[in-house]
Amino acid sequence: MAVLGSGARILLAAAILVSLSTRAEPVIVVHPSCPVSRLSPDEARRLLLGADLSWSNGDAAQLVEIRGDDAVVAAGYQAIARKTPSQVRSEWNRLVFAGRANPPLRFGTAAEVRAAVGRLPGAFAVIDSSASNPSVKIVFRAPGAD
Amino acid sequence: MHIRLGLIAALVISPAVAAMDMGDMLELHFGADVEAGKRFGDSATPSEFNLGIIDTMIHGRLSRDFSALAEIVYEDAGGGFGFDVERLMLSYEPRAWFRLSVGRFHTPLGYWNTAFHHARWMYASTRAPLLAHFEDDQGPLPTHTIGVLVHGAVPAGGVRLEYDVAVGNGRGPTADPPQQFADNNGHKSVCAALHVGIGGLRAGVSGLIDTATLASGENMSEKLAVADVHLILGEVEAIAEGALIHHETSGVGATNLGGYVQLAYGLSEDLHLYGRAERFVRAATETYLDTPTASNVLGGIRYELVPTAALKVEGGWDRRSGVDAMTVRGQLSWLF
C-alpha cells in the first residue's frame, strides 16, 4: 500500500465504495400499512412460495414481480426460498390454478414494481434495496444473496 | 336519466380503469398429459398410449377486488375429444377472510378436490385417488357445484383458520353430469368446511347435505362427511382423506366409505418418490353411484424435467369390482 500514491489510494477507496454500493441486496418490501415490520427467514420463504396468503390485518398477500428475468430477483428468490424464479412461478401457477390465490402482478421495471407495492395494501415484492424508497417498507433482507 | 346512464358507464368503466394499475390483466395457463401404460392380469385392457386431458385456464383480474376464472378441459369422450367447462367463476375478494364466488367451482369437500384440479401435473401421482375422481369418472363425491361459494382465511396468531360455505344445485337424477343449467327440484345442496393450519399442517372437516330427485320421481337424501389432513414436514408431504357417503331413498339407506393415504418424499428439488394406499367400500344397497368397491396400492417416482413439466413412472396393484391387476404407467405432464 505504501507504494501507492495518495491519488491511487483515493481511486482505490472510491472503487471499493462504488463496488459496495452497487452490490445487489435483495429485500422484501411491503405496503407501508402491512402489520409486519420484520419477517423471519421461514416466514419470508412461506410468503414467497404462497404458503401464507394473507396478512394478520386481513389483507391478501399479493406478490408483485418484474416481468421477465432479473438478476436481483433471481438472487433474492434463491436466497429466500432456494428456488429459481421459474420454480417460484410454478408454485404460484399451482395456487392460481387451484383458485387459492390471484396471479402475481407483473410490471416492466423495478420502479413500477415498487410503485405497485406502495399503492396496493397487501402487496409485496423482492427488489434491490437500492430501489427501495419511503413509499414501501423493507421487512426482510436476503442473507448472502450476492 | 343522465345520472342513470352515468352510473351504468361508471360501473362498466370502473373495473377497467381500476385495472390499469394492476399489471397484466389476463393470465392464460395450459396443462396436458400423455401416458403409456400396461395393466397385467386384466385381459380386457391392452397396453396403450393415450392422450390425457388438455386443460386451459384463463384468469382475468377485473379490478383489485374482482377476478374471473374459466377452466375448460378437453378430454376423451368416447374416442374423440369432448370439452367441459369445469370451472367458471366470478369472484369478489375485498379481504382475505371473505371471498364470494359465483358460478361453477370445485365443491369444498376434503383436500384433493380443492388443492388439485384437472391438470394432472399438479398431482404427485399420475392419477387422482378414486375418492377424488370426478363425477364422469366414477367419482363418489359431487366434486363440482354450480352456485355460490364463500371462502375465507383468518390468521390468528400462529394458527390459520379457513372456512368455506357453498350453496348450489346439488345432484341431479344421475351422479353425472352436475346440474349446470337448471335444478330439477327446489332443494339446494349445502356444503360447509372448516380447516385449521399450523405451520405445515392443515387439517379439517367438511360436510354436505342434499336432496336429489331421481328419474323415478323419488327423492334421494345425501349426507357426506369428509375429514382430511395435509402435512408438509421437511421433504415429506403427506395427504390423508376419509369420507362417508350416505344415501337414502324410500327408506333404504346406503353408506359408502372411502379413504386414502399418500406420502411423497423429495430426494432432491427435482426428484420425488411417492406412494399411496386406498380403499373404497361400496354399500350393497347403493344404487345411485357407479363407484365400485376398490383397493389400490401404488408407488412411483416423479422427476421435474423443468419446473413446469414432470415425468412420472409408477406401478401398483389394484382390485376393482373383484378383478385383480398390476399396473405400470408412465406419464408426461405439464402446466404453465
Short mmCIF file of C-alpha atoms in Angstrom, two decimals:
data_model
loop_
_atom_site.label_atom_id
_atom_site.label_comp_id
_atom_site.label_asym_id
_atom_site.label_seq_id
_atom_site.Cartn_x
_atom_site.Cartn_y
_atom_site.Cartn_z
CA MET A 1 0.00 0.00 0.00
CA ALA A 2 2.90 2.23 0.76
CA VAL A 3 3.91 2.11 -2.88
CA LEU A 4 0.61 3.69 -3.90
CA GLY A 5 0.41 7.37 -4.20
CA SER A 6 -2.32 9.36 -2.49
CA GLY A 7 -4.20 9.71 -5.77
CA ALA A 8 -4.17 5.97 -6.35
CA ARG A 9 -5.37 5.36 -2.79
CA ILE A 10 -8.28 7.70 -3.31
CA LEU A 11 -9.16 5.91 -6.54
CA LEU A 12 -8.98 2.50 -4.84
CA ALA A 13 -11.20 3.65 -1.97
CA ALA A 14 -13.67 5.09 -4.45
CA ALA A 15 -13.71 1.83 -6.40
CA ILE A 16 -14.42 -0.16 -3.21
CA LEU A 17 -17.22 2.24 -2.26
CA VAL A 18 -18.75 2.01 -5.72
CA SER A 19 -18.47 -1.77 -5.60
CA LEU A 20 -20.22 -1.91 -2.21
CA SER A 21 -22.91 0.49 -3.22
CA THR A 22 -23.72 -1.36 -6.45
CA ARG A 23 -23.72 -4.82 -4.88
CA ALA A 24 -27.20 -6.27 -5.17
CA GLU A 25 -29.03 -6.65 -1.89
CA PRO A 26 -32.42 -8.26 -2.48
CA VAL A 27 -35.03 -7.28 0.06
CA ILE A 28 -38.71 -8.00 0.55
CA VAL A 29 -40.70 -4.79 0.54
CA VAL A 30 -44.34 -4.46 1.54
CA HIS A 31 -47.02 -1.81 1.55
CA PRO A 32 -46.49 0.62 4.47
CA SER A 33 -49.80 -0.44 6.04
CA CYS A 34 -48.59 -4.03 6.38
CA PRO A 35 -48.77 -5.04 10.06
CA VAL A 36 -45.46 -6.88 9.83
CA SER A 37 -42.24 -4.99 10.47
CA ARG A 38 -39.87 -7.90 10.14
CA LEU A 39 -40.10 -11.42 8.70
CA SER A 40 -38.13 -14.44 9.87
CA PRO A 41 -36.37 -16.46 7.14
CA ASP A 42 -39.09 -19.13 7.39
CA GLU A 43 -41.90 -16.55 7.18
CA ALA A 44 -40.20 -14.98 4.17
CA ARG A 45 -39.94 -18.36 2.44
CA ARG A 46 -43.58 -19.23 3.17
CA LEU A 47 -44.72 -15.83 1.90
CA LEU A 48 -42.73 -16.07 -1.31
CA LEU A 49 -43.97 -19.59 -2.04
CA GLY A 50 -47.60 -18.74 -1.31
CA ALA A 51 -47.85 -20.94 1.77
CA ASP A 52 -49.08 -17.88 3.67
CA LEU A 53 -51.59 -15.98 1.59
CA SER A 54 -52.78 -13.31 3.97
CA TRP A 55 -51.52 -10.80 6.50
CA SER A 56 -52.80 -10.57 10.06
CA ASN A 57 -54.87 -7.47 9.20
CA GLY A 58 -56.91 -9.43 6.67
CA ASP A 59 -55.21 -8.13 3.53
CA ALA A 60 -54.50 -10.81 0.95
CA ALA A 61 -50.77 -11.25 0.31
CA GLN A 62 -50.15 -10.22 -3.29
CA LEU A 63 -46.83 -10.99 -4.98
CA VAL A 64 -45.62 -8.28 -7.37
CA GLU A 65 -42.87 -9.14 -9.85
CA ILE A 66 -40.81 -7.65 -12.59
CA ARG A 67 -41.74 -9.13 -15.95
CA GLY A 68 -39.08 -11.45 -17.39
CA ASP A 69 -35.67 -12.22 -15.88
CA ASP A 70 -33.99 -10.02 -13.33
CA ALA A 71 -30.68 -10.89 -11.66
CA VAL A 72 -31.57 -9.30 -8.30
CA VAL A 73 -34.92 -11.06 -8.15
CA ALA A 74 -33.28 -14.37 -9.07
CA ALA A 75 -30.67 -13.93 -6.34
CA GLY A 76 -33.36 -12.97 -3.86
CA TYR A 77 -35.62 -15.93 -4.67
CA GLN A 78 -32.66 -18.28 -4.38
CA ALA A 79 -31.61 -16.82 -1.04
CA ILE A 80 -35.13 -16.73 0.42
CA ALA A 81 -36.65 -19.96 -0.90
CA ARG A 82 -33.76 -21.82 -2.55
CA LYS A 83 -35.74 -21.74 -5.77
CA THR A 84 -35.30 -20.18 -9.18
CA PRO A 85 -37.85 -17.63 -10.43
CA SER A 86 -39.28 -20.38 -12.69
CA GLN A 87 -39.79 -22.63 -9.71
CA VAL A 88 -41.42 -19.85 -7.69
CA ARG A 89 -43.72 -19.06 -10.62
CA SER A 90 -44.53 -22.73 -10.88
CA GLU A 91 -45.62 -22.73 -7.23
CA TRP A 92 -47.82 -19.70 -7.87
CA ASN A 93 -49.26 -21.32 -11.00
CA ARG A 94 -50.32 -24.17 -8.75
CA LEU A 95 -52.05 -21.78 -6.35
CA VAL A 96 -53.69 -19.77 -9.11
CA PHE A 97 -54.87 -22.93 -10.79
CA ALA A 98 -56.34 -24.13 -7.52
CA GLY A 99 -58.19 -20.83 -7.22
CA ARG A 100 -56.44 -20.13 -3.90
CA ALA A 101 -54.54 -17.03 -4.99
CA ASN A 102 -54.51 -14.29 -7.55
CA PRO A 103 -51.62 -14.43 -10.01
CA PRO A 104 -48.55 -12.31 -9.29
CA LEU A 105 -48.86 -8.77 -10.63
CA ARG A 106 -46.16 -8.16 -13.22
CA PHE A 107 -44.64 -4.87 -14.31
CA GLY A 108 -41.91 -3.85 -16.71
CA THR A 109 -39.47 -2.12 -14.37
CA ALA A 110 -38.31 -2.28 -10.76
CA ALA A 111 -39.66 1.24 -10.25
CA GLU A 112 -43.11 0.13 -11.39
CA VAL A 113 -42.90 -2.88 -9.08
CA ARG A 114 -42.00 -0.65 -6.13
CA ALA A 115 -44.76 1.79 -7.04
CA ALA A 116 -47.33 -1.03 -7.19
CA VAL A 117 -46.26 -2.31 -3.77
CA GLY A 118 -46.57 1.21 -2.40
CA ARG A 119 -50.01 1.57 -3.91
CA LEU A 120 -51.65 -1.77 -3.06
CA PRO A 121 -52.27 -2.85 0.55
CA GLY A 122 -51.17 -6.47 0.97
CA ALA A 123 -48.63 -6.31 -1.86
CA PHE A 124 -45.04 -7.47 -1.51
CA ALA A 125 -42.08 -7.85 -3.82
CA VAL A 126 -38.42 -8.75 -3.93
CA ILE A 127 -36.40 -5.80 -5.18
CA ASP A 128 -32.88 -4.44 -4.80
CA SER A 129 -32.58 -2.42 -1.60
CA SER A 130 -31.22 0.46 -3.65
CA ALA A 131 -34.58 0.63 -5.45
CA SER A 132 -36.47 0.99 -2.19
CA ASN A 133 -37.86 4.31 -1.02
CA PRO A 134 -40.21 5.53 1.75
CA SER A 135 -43.29 4.50 -0.26
CA VAL A 136 -42.58 0.90 0.77
CA LYS A 137 -41.36 -0.88 3.88
CA ILE A 138 -38.43 -3.32 3.99
CA VAL A 139 -39.34 -6.37 6.10
CA PHE A 140 -36.65 -8.82 5.08
CA ARG A 141 -33.09 -8.68 3.80
CA ALA A 142 -31.98 -11.78 1.92
CA PRO A 143 -28.89 -13.22 3.57
CA GLY A 144 -25.80 -13.67 1.40
CA ALA A 145 -27.71 -13.09 -1.81
CA ASP A 146 -24.81 -11.51 -3.61
CA MET B 1 -81.73 9.59 -16.98
CA HIS B 2 -78.29 11.12 -17.34
CA ILE B 3 -77.47 10.12 -13.81
CA ARG B 4 -78.57 6.57 -14.56
CA LEU B 5 -76.52 6.42 -17.75
CA GLY B 6 -73.57 7.89 -15.91
CA LEU B 7 -73.89 5.28 -13.21
CA ILE B 8 -74.01 2.49 -15.77
CA ALA B 9 -70.99 3.95 -17.56
CA ALA B 10 -69.12 4.20 -14.28
CA LEU B 11 -69.92 0.59 -13.45
CA VAL B 12 -68.76 -0.57 -16.84
CA ILE B 13 -65.65 1.57 -16.99
CA SER B 14 -64.50 1.48 -13.38
CA PRO B 15 -63.19 -2.08 -13.39
CA ALA B 16 -61.12 -1.33 -16.47
CA VAL B 17 -59.84 1.91 -15.03
CA ALA B 18 -59.08 0.25 -11.73
CA ALA B 19 -57.24 -2.50 -13.54
CA MET B 20 -54.85 -0.08 -15.23
CA ASP B 21 -52.57 -0.03 -12.20
CA MET B 22 -52.76 -3.79 -11.70
CA GLY B 23 -50.14 -5.02 -14.18
CA ASP B 24 -51.14 -7.77 -16.56
CA MET B 25 -54.91 -8.22 -16.52
CA LEU B 26 -55.05 -11.64 -18.09
CA GLU B 27 -53.26 -14.91 -17.43
CA LEU B 28 -53.57 -17.99 -19.58
CA HIS B 29 -52.47 -21.38 -18.28
CA PHE B 30 -52.22 -24.55 -20.28
CA GLY B 31 -51.84 -28.09 -18.99
CA ALA B 32 -51.85 -31.50 -20.61
CA ASP B 33 -50.51 -35.00 -20.27
CA VAL B 34 -49.69 -38.07 -22.32
CA GLU B 35 -49.42 -41.55 -20.91
CA ALA B 36 -48.33 -45.07 -21.67
CA GLY B 37 -49.41 -47.98 -19.56
CA LYS B 38 -49.95 -51.68 -19.24
CA ARG B 39 -52.39 -53.44 -16.97
CA PHE B 40 -51.30 -57.01 -16.22
CA GLY B 41 -53.90 -59.57 -15.24
CA ASP B 42 -56.81 -57.78 -16.88
CA SER B 43 -57.19 -59.22 -20.38
CA ALA B 44 -59.86 -56.64 -21.21
CA THR B 45 -57.29 -53.83 -21.09
CA PRO B 46 -54.41 -53.96 -23.61
CA SER B 47 -51.25 -51.91 -23.29
CA GLU B 48 -51.79 -48.41 -24.60
CA PHE B 49 -50.57 -44.92 -25.24
CA ASN B 50 -53.13 -42.29 -24.51
CA LEU B 51 -53.65 -38.60 -24.53
CA GLY B 52 -54.80 -37.45 -21.15
CA ILE B 53 -56.62 -34.23 -20.62
CA ILE B 54 -55.95 -30.85 -22.15
CA ASP B 55 -56.64 -28.14 -19.65
CA THR B 56 -56.85 -24.42 -20.31
CA MET B 57 -57.42 -21.85 -17.65
CA ILE B 58 -57.98 -18.16 -18.07
CA HIS B 59 -57.69 -15.87 -15.09
CA GLY B 60 -58.76 -12.28 -15.52
CA ARG B 61 -58.26 -9.55 -12.98
CA LEU B 62 -61.10 -7.12 -13.45
CA SER B 63 -60.10 -4.84 -10.60
CA ARG B 64 -58.31 -5.14 -7.31
CA ASP B 65 -61.25 -6.99 -5.74
CA PHE B 66 -62.89 -8.68 -8.73
CA SER B 67 -61.49 -11.55 -10.74
CA ALA B 68 -62.84 -14.08 -13.19
CA LEU B 69 -61.68 -17.61 -13.83
CA ALA B 70 -62.59 -20.08 -16.54
CA GLU B 71 -61.20 -23.60 -16.82
CA ILE B 72 -62.04 -25.57 -19.92
CA VAL B 73 -60.94 -29.16 -20.29
CA TYR B 74 -60.77 -31.23 -23.45
CA GLU B 75 -60.77 -34.94 -22.75
CA ASP B 76 -61.67 -38.34 -24.07
CA ALA B 77 -65.34 -38.56 -24.91
CA GLY B 78 -65.79 -41.98 -26.45
CA GLY B 79 -62.83 -41.88 -28.84
CA GLY B 80 -62.94 -38.20 -29.68
CA PHE B 81 -62.36 -35.06 -27.71
CA GLY B 82 -65.21 -33.55 -25.80
CA PHE B 83 -64.95 -30.38 -23.79
CA ASP B 84 -66.26 -29.45 -20.39
CA VAL B 85 -66.42 -26.10 -18.70
CA GLU B 86 -65.01 -27.35 -15.41
CA ARG B 87 -64.90 -24.03 -13.60
CA LEU B 88 -66.43 -20.69 -14.38
CA MET B 89 -66.30 -18.20 -11.55
CA LEU B 90 -66.60 -14.53 -10.89
CA SER B 91 -65.07 -13.70 -7.53
CA TYR B 92 -65.19 -10.71 -5.26
CA GLU B 93 -62.49 -10.67 -2.59
CA PRO B 94 -62.22 -7.43 -0.65
CA ARG B 95 -60.33 -9.13 2.18
CA ALA B 96 -58.54 -12.44 2.65
CA TRP B 97 -61.24 -13.53 5.08
CA PHE B 98 -64.07 -13.02 2.60
CA ARG B 99 -64.19 -14.18 -0.99
CA LEU B 100 -67.54 -14.55 -2.68
CA SER B 101 -67.59 -16.60 -5.89
CA VAL B 102 -70.49 -17.29 -8.17
CA GLY B 103 -70.57 -19.87 -10.95
CA ARG B 104 -69.23 -23.39 -11.26
CA PHE B 105 -66.49 -24.35 -8.82
CA HIS B 106 -64.94 -27.31 -7.09
CA THR B 107 -67.06 -28.29 -4.10
CA PRO B 108 -65.04 -27.56 -0.96
CA LEU B 109 -65.03 -31.18 0.18
CA GLY B 110 -61.78 -32.57 1.58
CA TYR B 111 -58.28 -31.69 0.43
CA TRP B 112 -57.65 -33.07 -3.04
CA ASN B 113 -60.71 -31.59 -4.69
CA THR B 114 -59.77 -28.04 -3.79
CA ALA B 115 -55.97 -28.28 -3.92
CA PHE B 116 -55.67 -30.07 -7.25
CA HIS B 117 -57.83 -29.61 -10.26
CA HIS B 118 -57.91 -31.20 -13.66
CA ALA B 119 -54.32 -30.70 -14.80
CA ARG B 120 -52.54 -33.89 -13.75
CA TRP B 121 -49.19 -32.11 -13.46
CA MET B 122 -50.49 -30.89 -10.12
CA TYR B 123 -50.72 -34.42 -8.72
CA ALA B 124 -47.63 -36.14 -7.36
CA SER B 125 -49.04 -39.34 -8.92
CA THR B 126 -50.32 -39.98 -12.43
CA ARG B 127 -53.97 -40.18 -11.38
CA ALA B 128 -56.15 -38.94 -8.55
CA PRO B 129 -57.31 -41.40 -5.90
CA LEU B 130 -60.73 -42.90 -6.62
CA LEU B 131 -62.25 -40.82 -3.83
CA ALA B 132 -61.28 -37.66 -5.73
CA HIS B 133 -62.28 -38.83 -9.21
CA PHE B 134 -64.69 -36.52 -10.97
CA GLU B 135 -68.35 -37.34 -11.47
CA ASP B 136 -67.76 -38.52 -15.05
CA ASP B 137 -65.07 -40.96 -13.93
CA GLN B 138 -66.87 -42.98 -11.25
CA GLY B 139 -66.08 -40.44 -8.55
CA PRO B 140 -68.25 -40.85 -5.45
CA LEU B 141 -68.25 -37.18 -4.39
CA PRO B 142 -70.09 -34.28 -6.04
CA THR B 143 -66.79 -32.62 -6.98
CA HIS B 144 -68.38 -29.70 -8.84
CA THR B 145 -71.07 -27.34 -7.64
CA ILE B 146 -72.98 -24.71 -9.58
CA GLY B 147 -73.99 -21.96 -7.21
CA VAL B 148 -72.40 -19.63 -4.69
CA LEU B 149 -69.22 -20.15 -2.66
CA VAL B 150 -67.90 -18.12 0.25
CA HIS B 151 -64.32 -18.76 1.31
CA GLY B 152 -62.11 -17.05 3.82
CA ALA B 153 -58.81 -17.41 5.64
CA VAL B 154 -58.34 -15.86 9.05
CA PRO B 155 -54.88 -15.77 10.58
CA ALA B 156 -55.00 -15.95 14.38
CA GLY B 157 -51.52 -15.84 15.85
CA GLY B 158 -49.62 -18.81 14.52
CA VAL B 159 -52.85 -20.54 13.53
CA ARG B 160 -54.68 -20.13 10.24
CA LEU B 161 -58.41 -20.78 10.08
CA GLU B 162 -60.11 -21.37 6.75
CA TYR B 163 -63.82 -21.70 6.15
CA ASP B 164 -65.98 -22.47 3.14
CA VAL B 165 -69.73 -22.36 2.68
CA ALA B 166 -71.31 -23.33 -0.63
CA VAL B 167 -74.89 -23.48 -1.83
CA GLY B 168 -75.73 -24.96 -5.20
CA ASN B 169 -77.96 -27.04 -7.41
CA GLY B 170 -76.72 -30.29 -5.97
CA ARG B 171 -77.08 -33.72 -7.51
CA GLY B 172 -79.39 -34.47 -10.40
CA PRO B 173 -81.15 -37.68 -11.47
CA THR B 174 -77.74 -39.26 -12.08
CA ALA B 175 -74.37 -38.64 -10.45
CA ASP B 176 -73.06 -37.19 -13.71
CA PRO B 177 -73.39 -34.57 -15.07
CA PRO B 178 -73.78 -31.92 -12.37
CA GLN B 179 -76.89 -29.81 -12.88
CA GLN B 180 -75.46 -26.85 -14.74
CA PHE B 181 -78.35 -25.13 -16.42
CA ALA B 182 -81.24 -25.90 -14.08
CA ASP B 183 -82.16 -27.77 -10.96
CA ASN B 184 -84.83 -30.44 -11.16
CA ASN B 185 -86.04 -29.71 -7.65
CA GLY B 186 -86.22 -26.86 -5.17
CA HIS B 187 -83.73 -28.41 -2.78
CA LYS B 188 -80.28 -26.90 -2.80
CA SER B 189 -77.11 -28.62 -1.72
CA VAL B 190 -75.35 -27.02 1.24
CA CYS B 191 -71.68 -27.66 1.87
CA ALA B 192 -69.51 -26.33 4.68
CA ALA B 193 -65.87 -26.85 5.55
CA LEU B 194 -63.55 -25.74 8.34
CA HIS B 195 -59.78 -26.16 8.28
CA VAL B 196 -57.03 -25.27 10.71
CA GLY B 197 -53.44 -24.73 9.64
CA ILE B 198 -50.40 -24.59 11.88
CA GLY B 199 -47.10 -24.32 10.08
CA GLY B 200 -47.01 -27.10 7.52
CA LEU B 201 -50.00 -28.94 8.98
CA ARG B 202 -53.53 -28.37 7.72
CA ALA B 203 -56.46 -30.44 8.88
CA GLY B 204 -60.19 -30.11 8.70
CA VAL B 205 -63.63 -31.47 8.17
CA SER B 206 -66.28 -30.80 5.57
CA GLY B 207 -69.81 -31.92 5.03
CA LEU B 208 -72.63 -31.69 2.53
CA ILE B 209 -76.35 -32.31 2.58
CA ASP B 210 -78.55 -32.51 -0.46
CA THR B 211 -81.77 -33.97 -1.79
CA ALA B 212 -81.77 -35.24 -5.36
CA THR B 213 -84.85 -36.09 -7.36
CA LEU B 214 -84.24 -39.28 -9.32
CA ALA B 215 -85.62 -40.19 -12.72
CA SER B 216 -88.23 -42.33 -10.97
CA GLY B 217 -89.51 -39.23 -9.20
CA GLU B 218 -88.31 -40.44 -5.83
CA ASN B 219 -86.23 -38.18 -3.66
CA MET B 220 -82.80 -39.36 -2.51
CA SER B 221 -81.28 -37.73 0.52
CA GLU B 222 -77.49 -37.42 0.55
CA LYS B 223 -75.27 -36.74 3.55
CA LEU B 224 -71.50 -36.53 3.17
CA ALA B 225 -68.73 -36.11 5.69
CA VAL B 226 -65.06 -35.82 4.81
CA ALA B 227 -62.02 -35.46 7.07
CA ASP B 228 -58.62 -34.54 5.65
CA VAL B 229 -55.07 -33.91 6.78
CA HIS B 230 -52.24 -32.38 4.77
CA LEU B 231 -48.74 -32.19 6.19
CA ILE B 232 -45.51 -30.80 4.83
CA LEU B 233 -42.57 -31.62 7.08
CA GLY B 234 -39.18 -31.01 5.56
CA GLU B 235 -39.05 -33.05 2.37
CA VAL B 236 -42.09 -35.13 3.30
CA GLU B 237 -45.61 -34.40 2.10
CA ALA B 238 -48.49 -36.47 3.46
CA ILE B 239 -52.16 -36.37 2.48
CA ALA B 240 -54.88 -38.42 4.12
CA GLU B 241 -58.61 -38.25 3.49
CA GLY B 242 -61.56 -40.28 4.62
CA ALA B 243 -65.18 -39.94 3.54
CA LEU B 244 -68.58 -41.26 4.50
CA ILE B 245 -71.26 -41.01 1.82
CA HIS B 246 -74.78 -41.85 2.91
CA HIS B 247 -77.75 -42.10 0.56
CA GLU B 248 -81.32 -42.82 1.50
CA THR B 249 -84.13 -43.48 -0.96
CA SER B 250 -87.61 -44.57 0.07
CA GLY B 251 -86.37 -45.69 3.45
CA VAL B 252 -83.47 -47.74 2.08
CA GLY B 253 -80.09 -46.47 3.24
CA ALA B 254 -76.64 -46.99 1.72
CA THR B 255 -73.47 -45.97 3.49
CA ASN B 256 -70.31 -45.93 1.38
CA LEU B 257 -66.87 -45.46 2.90
CA GLY B 258 -63.65 -44.41 1.23
CA GLY B 259 -60.22 -43.14 2.12
CA TYR B 260 -56.58 -42.98 1.11
CA VAL B 261 -53.16 -42.07 2.42
CA GLN B 262 -50.49 -40.64 0.14
CA LEU B 263 -46.86 -39.95 1.04
CA ALA B 264 -44.27 -38.17 -1.06
CA TYR B 265 -40.61 -37.64 -0.28
CA GLY B 266 -38.32 -35.22 -2.08
CA LEU B 267 -34.92 -36.78 -2.73
CA SER B 268 -33.91 -33.50 -4.32
CA GLU B 269 -35.61 -30.42 -5.73
CA ASP B 270 -36.37 -32.33 -8.95
CA LEU B 271 -36.89 -35.89 -7.80
CA HIS B 272 -39.70 -37.21 -5.63
CA LEU B 273 -40.76 -40.65 -4.51
CA TYR B 274 -44.41 -41.24 -3.75
CA GLY B 275 -46.75 -43.96 -2.63
CA ARG B 276 -50.46 -44.28 -1.99
CA ALA B 277 -52.84 -46.79 -0.47
CA GLU B 278 -56.58 -46.52 -0.99
CA ARG B 279 -59.78 -48.36 -0.19
CA PHE B 280 -63.36 -47.66 -1.22
CA VAL B 281 -66.23 -49.80 0.03
CA ARG B 282 -69.46 -49.50 -1.86
CA ALA B 283 -72.59 -50.33 0.09
CA ALA B 284 -74.53 -53.35 -1.15
CA THR B 285 -77.67 -51.21 -1.26
CA GLU B 286 -76.07 -48.32 -3.18
CA THR B 287 -77.92 -47.65 -6.45
CA TYR B 288 -77.04 -44.05 -7.31
CA LEU B 289 -73.24 -44.07 -7.59
CA ASP B 290 -71.30 -46.09 -10.17
CA THR B 291 -68.18 -46.15 -7.96
CA PRO B 292 -67.09 -49.76 -7.45
CA THR B 293 -65.63 -51.32 -4.34
CA ALA B 294 -61.90 -50.97 -4.92
CA SER B 295 -58.50 -51.29 -3.30
CA ASN B 296 -55.32 -49.81 -4.64
CA VAL B 297 -51.67 -49.58 -3.69
CA LEU B 298 -49.13 -47.80 -5.86
CA GLY B 299 -45.67 -46.34 -5.76
CA GLY B 300 -43.76 -44.18 -8.18
CA ILE B 301 -41.14 -41.62 -8.93
CA ARG B 302 -41.64 -38.11 -10.24
CA TYR B 303 -38.90 -36.17 -11.98
CA GLU B 304 -39.25 -32.49 -12.82
CA LEU B 305 -37.80 -32.07 -16.30
CA VAL B 306 -38.27 -28.33 -15.86
CA PRO B 307 -40.33 -26.54 -13.22
CA THR B 308 -43.39 -26.78 -15.46
CA ALA B 309 -43.11 -30.35 -16.80
CA ALA B 310 -42.84 -33.66 -14.98
CA LEU B 311 -42.14 -37.27 -15.87
CA LYS B 312 -43.82 -39.82 -13.59
CA VAL B 313 -43.34 -43.57 -13.60
CA GLU B 314 -45.39 -45.69 -11.26
CA GLY B 315 -46.52 -49.20 -10.64
CA GLY B 316 -49.11 -50.72 -8.41
CA TRP B 317 -51.72 -53.28 -7.64
CA ASP B 318 -55.44 -52.75 -7.63
CA ARG B 319 -58.65 -54.66 -7.24
CA ARG B 320 -61.76 -53.22 -8.81
CA SER B 321 -65.10 -54.96 -8.68
CA GLY B 322 -63.29 -58.13 -7.71
CA VAL B 323 -60.73 -58.03 -10.59
CA ASP B 324 -57.06 -58.02 -9.53
CA ALA B 325 -54.47 -56.39 -11.74
CA MET B 326 -50.96 -54.98 -11.68
CA THR B 327 -50.48 -51.68 -13.47
CA VAL B 328 -47.37 -49.96 -14.79
CA ARG B 329 -47.80 -46.46 -16.13
CA GLY B 330 -45.63 -43.58 -17.31
CA GLN B 331 -46.86 -40.05 -17.74
CA LEU B 332 -45.51 -36.79 -19.07
CA SER B 333 -47.48 -33.84 -17.78
CA TRP B 334 -47.06 -30.14 -17.89
CA LEU B 335 -48.69 -26.93 -16.78
CA PHE B 336 -47.50 -23.44 -17.49
#
